[in-house]
Short mmCIF file of C-alpha atoms in Angstrom, two decimals:
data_model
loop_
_atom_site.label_atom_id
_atom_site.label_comp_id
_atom_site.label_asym_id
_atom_site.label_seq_id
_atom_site.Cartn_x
_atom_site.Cartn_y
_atom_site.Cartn_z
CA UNK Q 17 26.38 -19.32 -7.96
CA UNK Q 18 29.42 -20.02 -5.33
CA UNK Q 19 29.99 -16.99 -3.36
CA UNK Q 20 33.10 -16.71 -1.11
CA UNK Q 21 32.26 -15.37 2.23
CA UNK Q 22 34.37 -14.50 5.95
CA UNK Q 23 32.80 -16.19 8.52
CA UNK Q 24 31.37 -12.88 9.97
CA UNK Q 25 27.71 -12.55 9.99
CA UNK Q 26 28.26 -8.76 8.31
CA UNK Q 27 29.77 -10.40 5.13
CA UNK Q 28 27.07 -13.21 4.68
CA UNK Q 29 24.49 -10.22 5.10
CA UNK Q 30 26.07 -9.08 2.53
CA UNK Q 31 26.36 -11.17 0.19
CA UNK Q 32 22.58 -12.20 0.54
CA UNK Q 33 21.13 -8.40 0.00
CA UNK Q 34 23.58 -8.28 -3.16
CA UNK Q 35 22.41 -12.11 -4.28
CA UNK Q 36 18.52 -10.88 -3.42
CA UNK Q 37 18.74 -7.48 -4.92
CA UNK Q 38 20.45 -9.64 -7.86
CA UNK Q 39 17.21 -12.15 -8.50
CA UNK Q 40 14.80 -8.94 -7.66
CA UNK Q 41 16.09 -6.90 -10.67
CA UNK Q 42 17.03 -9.42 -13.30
CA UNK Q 43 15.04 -9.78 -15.58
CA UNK Q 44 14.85 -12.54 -18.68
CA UNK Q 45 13.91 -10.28 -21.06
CA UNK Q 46 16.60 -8.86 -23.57
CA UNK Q 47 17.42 -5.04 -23.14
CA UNK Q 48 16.31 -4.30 -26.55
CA UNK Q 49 12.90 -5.53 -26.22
CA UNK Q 50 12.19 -4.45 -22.92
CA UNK Q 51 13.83 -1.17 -23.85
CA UNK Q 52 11.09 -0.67 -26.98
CA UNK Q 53 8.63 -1.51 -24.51
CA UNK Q 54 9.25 0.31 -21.17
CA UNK Q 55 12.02 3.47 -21.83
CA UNK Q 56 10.47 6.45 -23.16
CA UNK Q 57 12.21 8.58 -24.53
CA UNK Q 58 13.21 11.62 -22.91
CA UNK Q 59 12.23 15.03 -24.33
CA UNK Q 60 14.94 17.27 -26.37
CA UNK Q 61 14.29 20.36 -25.78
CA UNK Q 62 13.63 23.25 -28.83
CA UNK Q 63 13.51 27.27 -27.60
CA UNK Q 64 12.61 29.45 -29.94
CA UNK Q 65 13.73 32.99 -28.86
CA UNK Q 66 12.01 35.86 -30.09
CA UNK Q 67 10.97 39.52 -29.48
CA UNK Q 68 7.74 41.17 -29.24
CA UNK Q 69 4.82 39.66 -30.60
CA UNK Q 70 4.82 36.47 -33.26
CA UNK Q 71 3.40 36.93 -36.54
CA UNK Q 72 0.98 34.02 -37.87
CA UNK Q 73 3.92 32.75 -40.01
CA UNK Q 74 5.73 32.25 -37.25
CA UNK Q 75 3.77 30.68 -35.04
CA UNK Q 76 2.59 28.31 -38.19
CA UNK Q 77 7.06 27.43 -38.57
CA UNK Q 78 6.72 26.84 -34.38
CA UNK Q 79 4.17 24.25 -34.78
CA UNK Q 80 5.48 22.56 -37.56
CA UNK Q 81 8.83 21.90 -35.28
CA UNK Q 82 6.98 18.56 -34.02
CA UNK Q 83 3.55 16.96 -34.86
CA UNK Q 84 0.71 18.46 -33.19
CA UNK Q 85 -0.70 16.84 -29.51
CA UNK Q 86 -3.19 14.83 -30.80
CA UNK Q 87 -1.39 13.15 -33.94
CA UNK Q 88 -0.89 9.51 -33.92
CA UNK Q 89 2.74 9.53 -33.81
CA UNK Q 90 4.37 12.07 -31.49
CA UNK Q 91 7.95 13.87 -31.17
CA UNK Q 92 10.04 13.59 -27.82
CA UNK Q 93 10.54 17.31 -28.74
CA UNK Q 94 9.39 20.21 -26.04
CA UNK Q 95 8.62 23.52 -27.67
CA UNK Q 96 9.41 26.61 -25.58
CA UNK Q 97 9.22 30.24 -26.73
CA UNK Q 98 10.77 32.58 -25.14
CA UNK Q 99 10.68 36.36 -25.60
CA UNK Q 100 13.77 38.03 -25.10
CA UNK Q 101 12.25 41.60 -24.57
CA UNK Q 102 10.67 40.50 -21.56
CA UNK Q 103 11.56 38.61 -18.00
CA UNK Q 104 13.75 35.44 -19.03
CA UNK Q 105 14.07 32.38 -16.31
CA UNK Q 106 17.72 32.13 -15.33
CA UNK Q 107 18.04 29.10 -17.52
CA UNK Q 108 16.77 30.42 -21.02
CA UNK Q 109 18.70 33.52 -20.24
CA UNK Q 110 21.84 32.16 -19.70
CA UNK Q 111 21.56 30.24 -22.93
CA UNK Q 112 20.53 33.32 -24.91
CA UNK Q 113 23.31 34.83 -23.73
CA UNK Q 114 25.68 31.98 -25.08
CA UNK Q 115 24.18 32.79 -28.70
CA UNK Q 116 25.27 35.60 -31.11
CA UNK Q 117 24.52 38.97 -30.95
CA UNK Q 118 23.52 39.24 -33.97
CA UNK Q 119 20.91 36.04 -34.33
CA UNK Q 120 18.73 36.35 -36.45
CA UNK Q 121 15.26 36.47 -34.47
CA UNK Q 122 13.05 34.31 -34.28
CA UNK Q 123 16.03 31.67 -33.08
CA UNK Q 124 15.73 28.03 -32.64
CA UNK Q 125 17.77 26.37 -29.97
CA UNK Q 126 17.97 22.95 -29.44
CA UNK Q 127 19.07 21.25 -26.77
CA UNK Q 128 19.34 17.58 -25.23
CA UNK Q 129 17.02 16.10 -22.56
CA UNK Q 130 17.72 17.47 -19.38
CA UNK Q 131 18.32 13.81 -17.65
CA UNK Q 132 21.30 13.50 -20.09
CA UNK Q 133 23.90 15.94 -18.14
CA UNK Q 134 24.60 17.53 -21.95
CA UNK Q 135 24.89 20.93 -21.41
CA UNK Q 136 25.60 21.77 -25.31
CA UNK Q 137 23.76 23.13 -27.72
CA UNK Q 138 22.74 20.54 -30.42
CA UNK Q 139 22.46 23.53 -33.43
CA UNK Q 140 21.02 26.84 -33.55
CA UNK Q 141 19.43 28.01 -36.13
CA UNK Q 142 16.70 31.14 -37.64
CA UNK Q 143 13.57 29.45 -37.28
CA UNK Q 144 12.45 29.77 -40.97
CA UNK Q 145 15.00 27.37 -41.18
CA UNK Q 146 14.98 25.39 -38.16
CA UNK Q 147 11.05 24.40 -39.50
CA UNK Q 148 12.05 23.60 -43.16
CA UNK Q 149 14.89 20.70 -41.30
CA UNK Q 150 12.40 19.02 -39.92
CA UNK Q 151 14.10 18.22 -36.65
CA UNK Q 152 12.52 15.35 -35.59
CA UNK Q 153 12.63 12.96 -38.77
CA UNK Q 154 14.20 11.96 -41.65
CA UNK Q 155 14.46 9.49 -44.46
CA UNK Q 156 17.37 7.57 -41.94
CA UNK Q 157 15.45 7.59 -38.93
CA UNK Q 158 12.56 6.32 -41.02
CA UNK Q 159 14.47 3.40 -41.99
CA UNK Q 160 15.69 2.92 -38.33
CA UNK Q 161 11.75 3.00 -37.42
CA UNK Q 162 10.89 0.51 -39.67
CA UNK Q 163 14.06 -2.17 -39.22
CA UNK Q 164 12.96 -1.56 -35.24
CA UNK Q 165 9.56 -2.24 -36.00
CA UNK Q 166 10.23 -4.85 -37.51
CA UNK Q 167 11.82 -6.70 -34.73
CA UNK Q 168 15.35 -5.87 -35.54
CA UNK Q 169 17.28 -6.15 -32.49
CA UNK Q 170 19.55 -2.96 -33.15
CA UNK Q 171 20.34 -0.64 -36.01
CA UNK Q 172 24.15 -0.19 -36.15
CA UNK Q 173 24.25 3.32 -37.74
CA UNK Q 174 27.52 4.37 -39.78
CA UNK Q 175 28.32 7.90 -39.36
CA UNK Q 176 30.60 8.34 -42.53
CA UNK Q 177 34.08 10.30 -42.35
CA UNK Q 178 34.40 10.88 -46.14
CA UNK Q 179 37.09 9.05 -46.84
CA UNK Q 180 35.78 6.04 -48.85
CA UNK Q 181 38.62 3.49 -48.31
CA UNK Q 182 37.78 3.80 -44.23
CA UNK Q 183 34.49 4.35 -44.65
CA UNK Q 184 34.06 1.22 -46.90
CA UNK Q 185 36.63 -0.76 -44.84
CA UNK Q 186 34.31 -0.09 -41.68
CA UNK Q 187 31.32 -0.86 -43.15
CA UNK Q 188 32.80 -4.75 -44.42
CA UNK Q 189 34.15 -5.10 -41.06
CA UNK Q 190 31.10 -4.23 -38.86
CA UNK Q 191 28.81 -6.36 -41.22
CA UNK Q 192 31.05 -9.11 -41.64
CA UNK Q 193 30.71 -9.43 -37.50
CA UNK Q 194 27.39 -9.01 -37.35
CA UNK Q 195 26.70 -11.50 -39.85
CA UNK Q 196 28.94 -13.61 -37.63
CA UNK Q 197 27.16 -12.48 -34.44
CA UNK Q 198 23.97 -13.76 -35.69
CA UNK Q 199 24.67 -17.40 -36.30
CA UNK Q 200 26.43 -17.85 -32.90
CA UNK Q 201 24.70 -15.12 -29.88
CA UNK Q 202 21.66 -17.16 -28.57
CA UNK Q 203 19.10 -14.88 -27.10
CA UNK Q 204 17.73 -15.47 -23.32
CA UNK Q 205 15.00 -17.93 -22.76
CA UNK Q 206 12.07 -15.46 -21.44
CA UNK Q 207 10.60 -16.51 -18.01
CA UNK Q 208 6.82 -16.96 -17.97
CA UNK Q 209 6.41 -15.17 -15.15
CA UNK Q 210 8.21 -12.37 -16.71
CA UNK Q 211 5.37 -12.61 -19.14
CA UNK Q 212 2.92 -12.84 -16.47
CA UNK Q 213 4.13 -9.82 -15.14
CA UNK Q 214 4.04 -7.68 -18.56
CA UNK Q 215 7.63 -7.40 -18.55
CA UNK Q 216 7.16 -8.39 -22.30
CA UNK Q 217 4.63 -8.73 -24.45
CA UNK Q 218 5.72 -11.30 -27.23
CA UNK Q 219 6.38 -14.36 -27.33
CA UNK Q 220 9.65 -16.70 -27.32
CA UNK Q 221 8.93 -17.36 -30.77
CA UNK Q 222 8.76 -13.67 -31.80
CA UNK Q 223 11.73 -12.50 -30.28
CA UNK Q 224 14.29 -11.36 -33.73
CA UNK Q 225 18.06 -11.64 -33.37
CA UNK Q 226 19.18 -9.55 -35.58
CA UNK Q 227 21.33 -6.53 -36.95
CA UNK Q 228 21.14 -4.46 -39.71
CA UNK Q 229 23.34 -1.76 -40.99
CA UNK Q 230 22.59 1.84 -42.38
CA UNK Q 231 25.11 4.35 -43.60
CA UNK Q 232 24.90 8.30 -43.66
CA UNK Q 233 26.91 10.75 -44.83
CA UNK Q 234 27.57 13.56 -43.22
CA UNK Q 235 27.24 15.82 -46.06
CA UNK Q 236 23.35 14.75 -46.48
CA UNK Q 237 21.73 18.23 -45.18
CA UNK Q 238 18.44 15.81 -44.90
CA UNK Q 239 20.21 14.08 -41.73
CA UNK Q 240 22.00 17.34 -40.33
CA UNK Q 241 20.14 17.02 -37.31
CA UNK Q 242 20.53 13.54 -36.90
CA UNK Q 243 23.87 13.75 -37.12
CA UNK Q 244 24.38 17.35 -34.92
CA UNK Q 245 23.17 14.91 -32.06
CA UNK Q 246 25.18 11.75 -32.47
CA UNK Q 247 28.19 14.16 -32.83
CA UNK Q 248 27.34 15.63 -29.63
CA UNK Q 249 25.91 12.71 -27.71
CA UNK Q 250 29.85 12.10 -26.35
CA UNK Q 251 32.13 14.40 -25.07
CA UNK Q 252 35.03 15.15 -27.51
CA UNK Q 253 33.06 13.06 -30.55
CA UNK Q 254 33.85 16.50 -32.69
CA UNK Q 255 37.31 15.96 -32.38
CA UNK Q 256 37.24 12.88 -34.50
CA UNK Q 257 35.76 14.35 -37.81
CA UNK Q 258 38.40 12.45 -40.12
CA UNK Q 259 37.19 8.91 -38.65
CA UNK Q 260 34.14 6.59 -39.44
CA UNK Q 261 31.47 6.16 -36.44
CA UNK Q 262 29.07 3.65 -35.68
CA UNK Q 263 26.09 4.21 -33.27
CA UNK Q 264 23.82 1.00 -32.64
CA UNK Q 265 20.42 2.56 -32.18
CA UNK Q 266 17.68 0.06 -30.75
CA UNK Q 267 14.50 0.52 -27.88
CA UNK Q 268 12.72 4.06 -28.50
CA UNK Q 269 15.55 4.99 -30.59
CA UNK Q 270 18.38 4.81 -27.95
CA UNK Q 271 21.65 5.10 -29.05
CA UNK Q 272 24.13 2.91 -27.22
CA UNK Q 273 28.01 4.80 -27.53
CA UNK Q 274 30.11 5.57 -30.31
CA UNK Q 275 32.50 3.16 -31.64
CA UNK Q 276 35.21 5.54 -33.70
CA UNK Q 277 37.72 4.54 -36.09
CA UNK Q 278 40.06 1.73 -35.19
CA UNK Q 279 37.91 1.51 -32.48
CA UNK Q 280 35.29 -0.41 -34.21
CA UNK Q 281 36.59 -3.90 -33.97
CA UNK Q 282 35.23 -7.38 -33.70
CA UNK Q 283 35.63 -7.01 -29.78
CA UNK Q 284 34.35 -4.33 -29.56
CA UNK Q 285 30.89 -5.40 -31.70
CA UNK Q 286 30.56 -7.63 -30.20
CA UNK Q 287 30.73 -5.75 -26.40
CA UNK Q 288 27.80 -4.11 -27.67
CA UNK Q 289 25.65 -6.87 -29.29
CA UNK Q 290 26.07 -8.73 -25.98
CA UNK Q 291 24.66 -6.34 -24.13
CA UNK Q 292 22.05 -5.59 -26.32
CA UNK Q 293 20.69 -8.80 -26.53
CA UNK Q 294 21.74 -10.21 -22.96
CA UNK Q 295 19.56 -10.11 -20.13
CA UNK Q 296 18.34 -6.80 -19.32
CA UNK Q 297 19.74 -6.92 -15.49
CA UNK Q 298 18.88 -3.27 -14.45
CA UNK Q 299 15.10 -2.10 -15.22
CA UNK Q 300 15.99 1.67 -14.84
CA UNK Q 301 16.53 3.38 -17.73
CA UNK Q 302 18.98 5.71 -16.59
CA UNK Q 303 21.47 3.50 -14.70
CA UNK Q 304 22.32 2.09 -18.53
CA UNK Q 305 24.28 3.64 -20.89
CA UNK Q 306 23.15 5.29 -23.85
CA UNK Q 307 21.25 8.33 -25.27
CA UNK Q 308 18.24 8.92 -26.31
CA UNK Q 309 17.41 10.22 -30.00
CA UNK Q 310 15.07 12.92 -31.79
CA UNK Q 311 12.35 10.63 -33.34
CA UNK Q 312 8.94 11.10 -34.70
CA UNK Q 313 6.95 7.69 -33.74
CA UNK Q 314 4.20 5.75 -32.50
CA UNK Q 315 6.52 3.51 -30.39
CA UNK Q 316 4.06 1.33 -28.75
CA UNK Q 317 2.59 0.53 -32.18
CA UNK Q 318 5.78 -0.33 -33.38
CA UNK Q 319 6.17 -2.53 -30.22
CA UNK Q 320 3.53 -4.52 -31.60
CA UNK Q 321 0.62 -3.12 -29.44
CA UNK Q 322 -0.44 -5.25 -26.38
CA UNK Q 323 -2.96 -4.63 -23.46
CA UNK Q 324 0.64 -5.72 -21.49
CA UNK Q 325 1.62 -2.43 -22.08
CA UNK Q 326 -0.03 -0.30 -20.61
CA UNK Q 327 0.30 -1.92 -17.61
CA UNK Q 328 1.77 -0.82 -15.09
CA UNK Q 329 5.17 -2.26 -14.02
CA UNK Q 330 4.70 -4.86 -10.99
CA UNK Q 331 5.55 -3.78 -7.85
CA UNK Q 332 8.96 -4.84 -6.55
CA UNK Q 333 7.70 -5.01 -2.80
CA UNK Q 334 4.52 -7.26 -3.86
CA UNK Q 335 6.91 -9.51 -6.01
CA UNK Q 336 9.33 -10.01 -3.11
CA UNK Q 337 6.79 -11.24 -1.01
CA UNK Q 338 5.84 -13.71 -3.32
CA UNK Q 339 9.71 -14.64 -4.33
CA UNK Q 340 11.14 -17.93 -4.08
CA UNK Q 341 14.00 -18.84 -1.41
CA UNK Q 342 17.83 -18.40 -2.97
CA UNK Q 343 19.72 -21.23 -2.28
CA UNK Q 344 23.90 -19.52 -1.41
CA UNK Q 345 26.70 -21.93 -1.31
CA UNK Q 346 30.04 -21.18 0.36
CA UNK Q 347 33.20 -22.79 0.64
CA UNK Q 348 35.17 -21.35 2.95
CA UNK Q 349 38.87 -23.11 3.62
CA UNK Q 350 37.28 -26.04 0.82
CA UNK Q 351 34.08 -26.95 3.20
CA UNK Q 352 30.83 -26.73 0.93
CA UNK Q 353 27.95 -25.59 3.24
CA UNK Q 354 24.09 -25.05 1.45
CA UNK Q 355 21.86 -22.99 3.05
CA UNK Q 356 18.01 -22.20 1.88
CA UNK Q 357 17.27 -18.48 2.87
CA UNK Q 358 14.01 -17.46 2.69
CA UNK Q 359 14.25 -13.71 1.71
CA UNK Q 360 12.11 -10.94 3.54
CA UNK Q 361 10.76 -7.97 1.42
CA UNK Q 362 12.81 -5.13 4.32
CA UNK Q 363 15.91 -7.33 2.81
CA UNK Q 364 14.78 -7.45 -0.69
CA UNK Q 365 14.35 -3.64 -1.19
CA UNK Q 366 17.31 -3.14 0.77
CA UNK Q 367 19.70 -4.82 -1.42
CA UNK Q 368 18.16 -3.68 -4.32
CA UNK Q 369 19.01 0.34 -2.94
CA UNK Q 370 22.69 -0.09 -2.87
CA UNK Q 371 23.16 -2.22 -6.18
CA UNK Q 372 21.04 0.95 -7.52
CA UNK Q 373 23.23 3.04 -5.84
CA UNK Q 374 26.76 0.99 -6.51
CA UNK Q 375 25.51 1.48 -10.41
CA UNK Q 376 25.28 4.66 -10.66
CA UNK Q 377 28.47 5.62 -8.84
CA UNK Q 378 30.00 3.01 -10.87
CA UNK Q 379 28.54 4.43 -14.19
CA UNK Q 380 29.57 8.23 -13.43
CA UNK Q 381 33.40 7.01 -12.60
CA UNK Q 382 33.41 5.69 -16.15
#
């Protein structure tokens, strides 16, 4: 790749940590795969407040908010109770005191993961009726499961507005790209090191590029938990009630941004089917966007189970030792000079700290 440097020994410093830090974190695998293989899913987080002791109905409608320990599929769901008669942390107090005086005890809040910023409750609810919603499935996310299983590269989820004549006209429009999208994206070639490494554990050949579509209304109390959380997954998303919304949802359930009304566009599609299916350059969950989901699953079984995965991810500093020279071209005032750097792990780890931290400011101006 030309890079254009000043003659100063500072800027061609530069430019190597930022072209070494580069080849360290990129990776050939697409983000969807290596997100249904690596990102787990951060925990939402469910407190039940109550006072006094719990009868044995109650604490039957606590457990049945997510699948026991030991069950084959798990929840990213924590389960907290909290009783309001005694000593409350400063936290759960502070978001009892947001609720109701007159809640109906036992009370279910539930909240978004911590490492999402999302200060907002999700929905609160009496938890007689909290466990009868089922908060961490649903016939929709079942389908999702399944198409993700099945090696679907995203599920583009249309959140409905009621109005058929937009809702319909979204819907033609977002399949009509993605139809298009499939017959011309190309998917990344994966690296056999990459392979080597555990970085993926299929093949070329079993890599899917594909799309699907599912619509939900929001009038279908089945999904009203589903939908409380895309609603709230973006600041302001409640604002737009009158307007069609579609959510791709791929990895562990991750769902990407919101594309609202005449927002969702063929340029904007296909923004966000590029990314999904480009290289994933970043490894680090959080310094991409997107939010996670409630889901009930066996993820690594629907990842096609591998002894790759559990693995643990190589180490960067062992890989740099063993990394290959870059090769930097410049042409300063139309002169072409090549020059074969050997890269150093001190500069290798060192480049890849400030394109970490350049992302993330970069990602919280957005």
């Amino acid at each position: 790749m030309p890079v254009h440097t000043s003659p100063s020994l500072s800027g061609r410093m530069l430019a190597f940590l930022l072209l070494s830090a580069a080849s360290a974190l990129a990776c050939s695998v697409p983000v969807f795969r290596y997100a249904l293989e690596h990102w787990e899913a951060d925990p939402f987080q469910a407190i039940v407040y109550h006072r006094g002791a719990l009868t044995a109905e109650q604490q039957k409608q606590i457990t049945a908010l997510k699948p026991p320990a030991d069950a084959a599929e798990s929840a990213n769901l924590s389960v907290t109770t909290v009783d309001v008669a005694a000593e409350m942390s400063p936290d759960h107090a502070e978001i009892w005191k947001q609720q109701p005086q007159d809640s109906e005890l036992p009370h279910v809040v539930l909240r978004y993961p911590r490492s999402t910023g999302v200060r907002e409750d999700i929905l609160t609810t009496p938890l007689a009726r909290a466990a009868a919603l089922n908060l961490t499935d649903s016939p929709v996310r079942q389908e999702i499961l399944q198409r993700l299983g099945e090696g679907q590269s995203a599920v583009w989820v249309l959140l409905e507005s009621g109005d058929a004549a937009l809702d319909d006209g979204a819907a033609k429009l977002l399949q009509d790209r993605l139809d298009y999208l499939m017959g011309v994206l190309t998917l990344p070639e994966l690296d056999n090191q990459d392979i080597a490494n555990g970085l993926v554990s299929v093949g070329q050949d079993e890599l899917r590029l594909e799309f699907s579509l599912v619509r939900v209304s929001r009038k279908d109390a089945k999904e009203s938990a589903l939908i409380s959380t895309l609603m709230g997954s973006e600041k302001d998303l409640s604002e737009w009630t009158k307007e069609p919304m579609v959510f791709p949802v791929f990895g562990r359930g991750r769902a990407l941004y919101a594309l609202i009304g005449k927002g969702i566009r063929a340029e904007t599609i296909e923004e966000a089917a590029t990314f999904l299916i480009g290289k994933c350059s970043c490894q680090v969950k959080e310094q991409n966007p997107g939010i996670d989901l409630l889901f009930t699953a066996d993820w690594k079984k629907l990842a096609k189970g591998s002894p790759l995965l559990d693995r643990e991810l190589p180490d960067l500093t062992e890989l740099a030792k063993t990394s290959e020279p870059v090769t930097v071209r410049t042409s300063p005032e139309g002169t072409v000079v090549s020059m074969t750097i050997p890269i150093p792990p001190w500069v290798m780890m060192g480049g890849m700290a400030l394109v970490l931290m350049a992302a993330g400011f970069l990602w919280k101006k957005r």
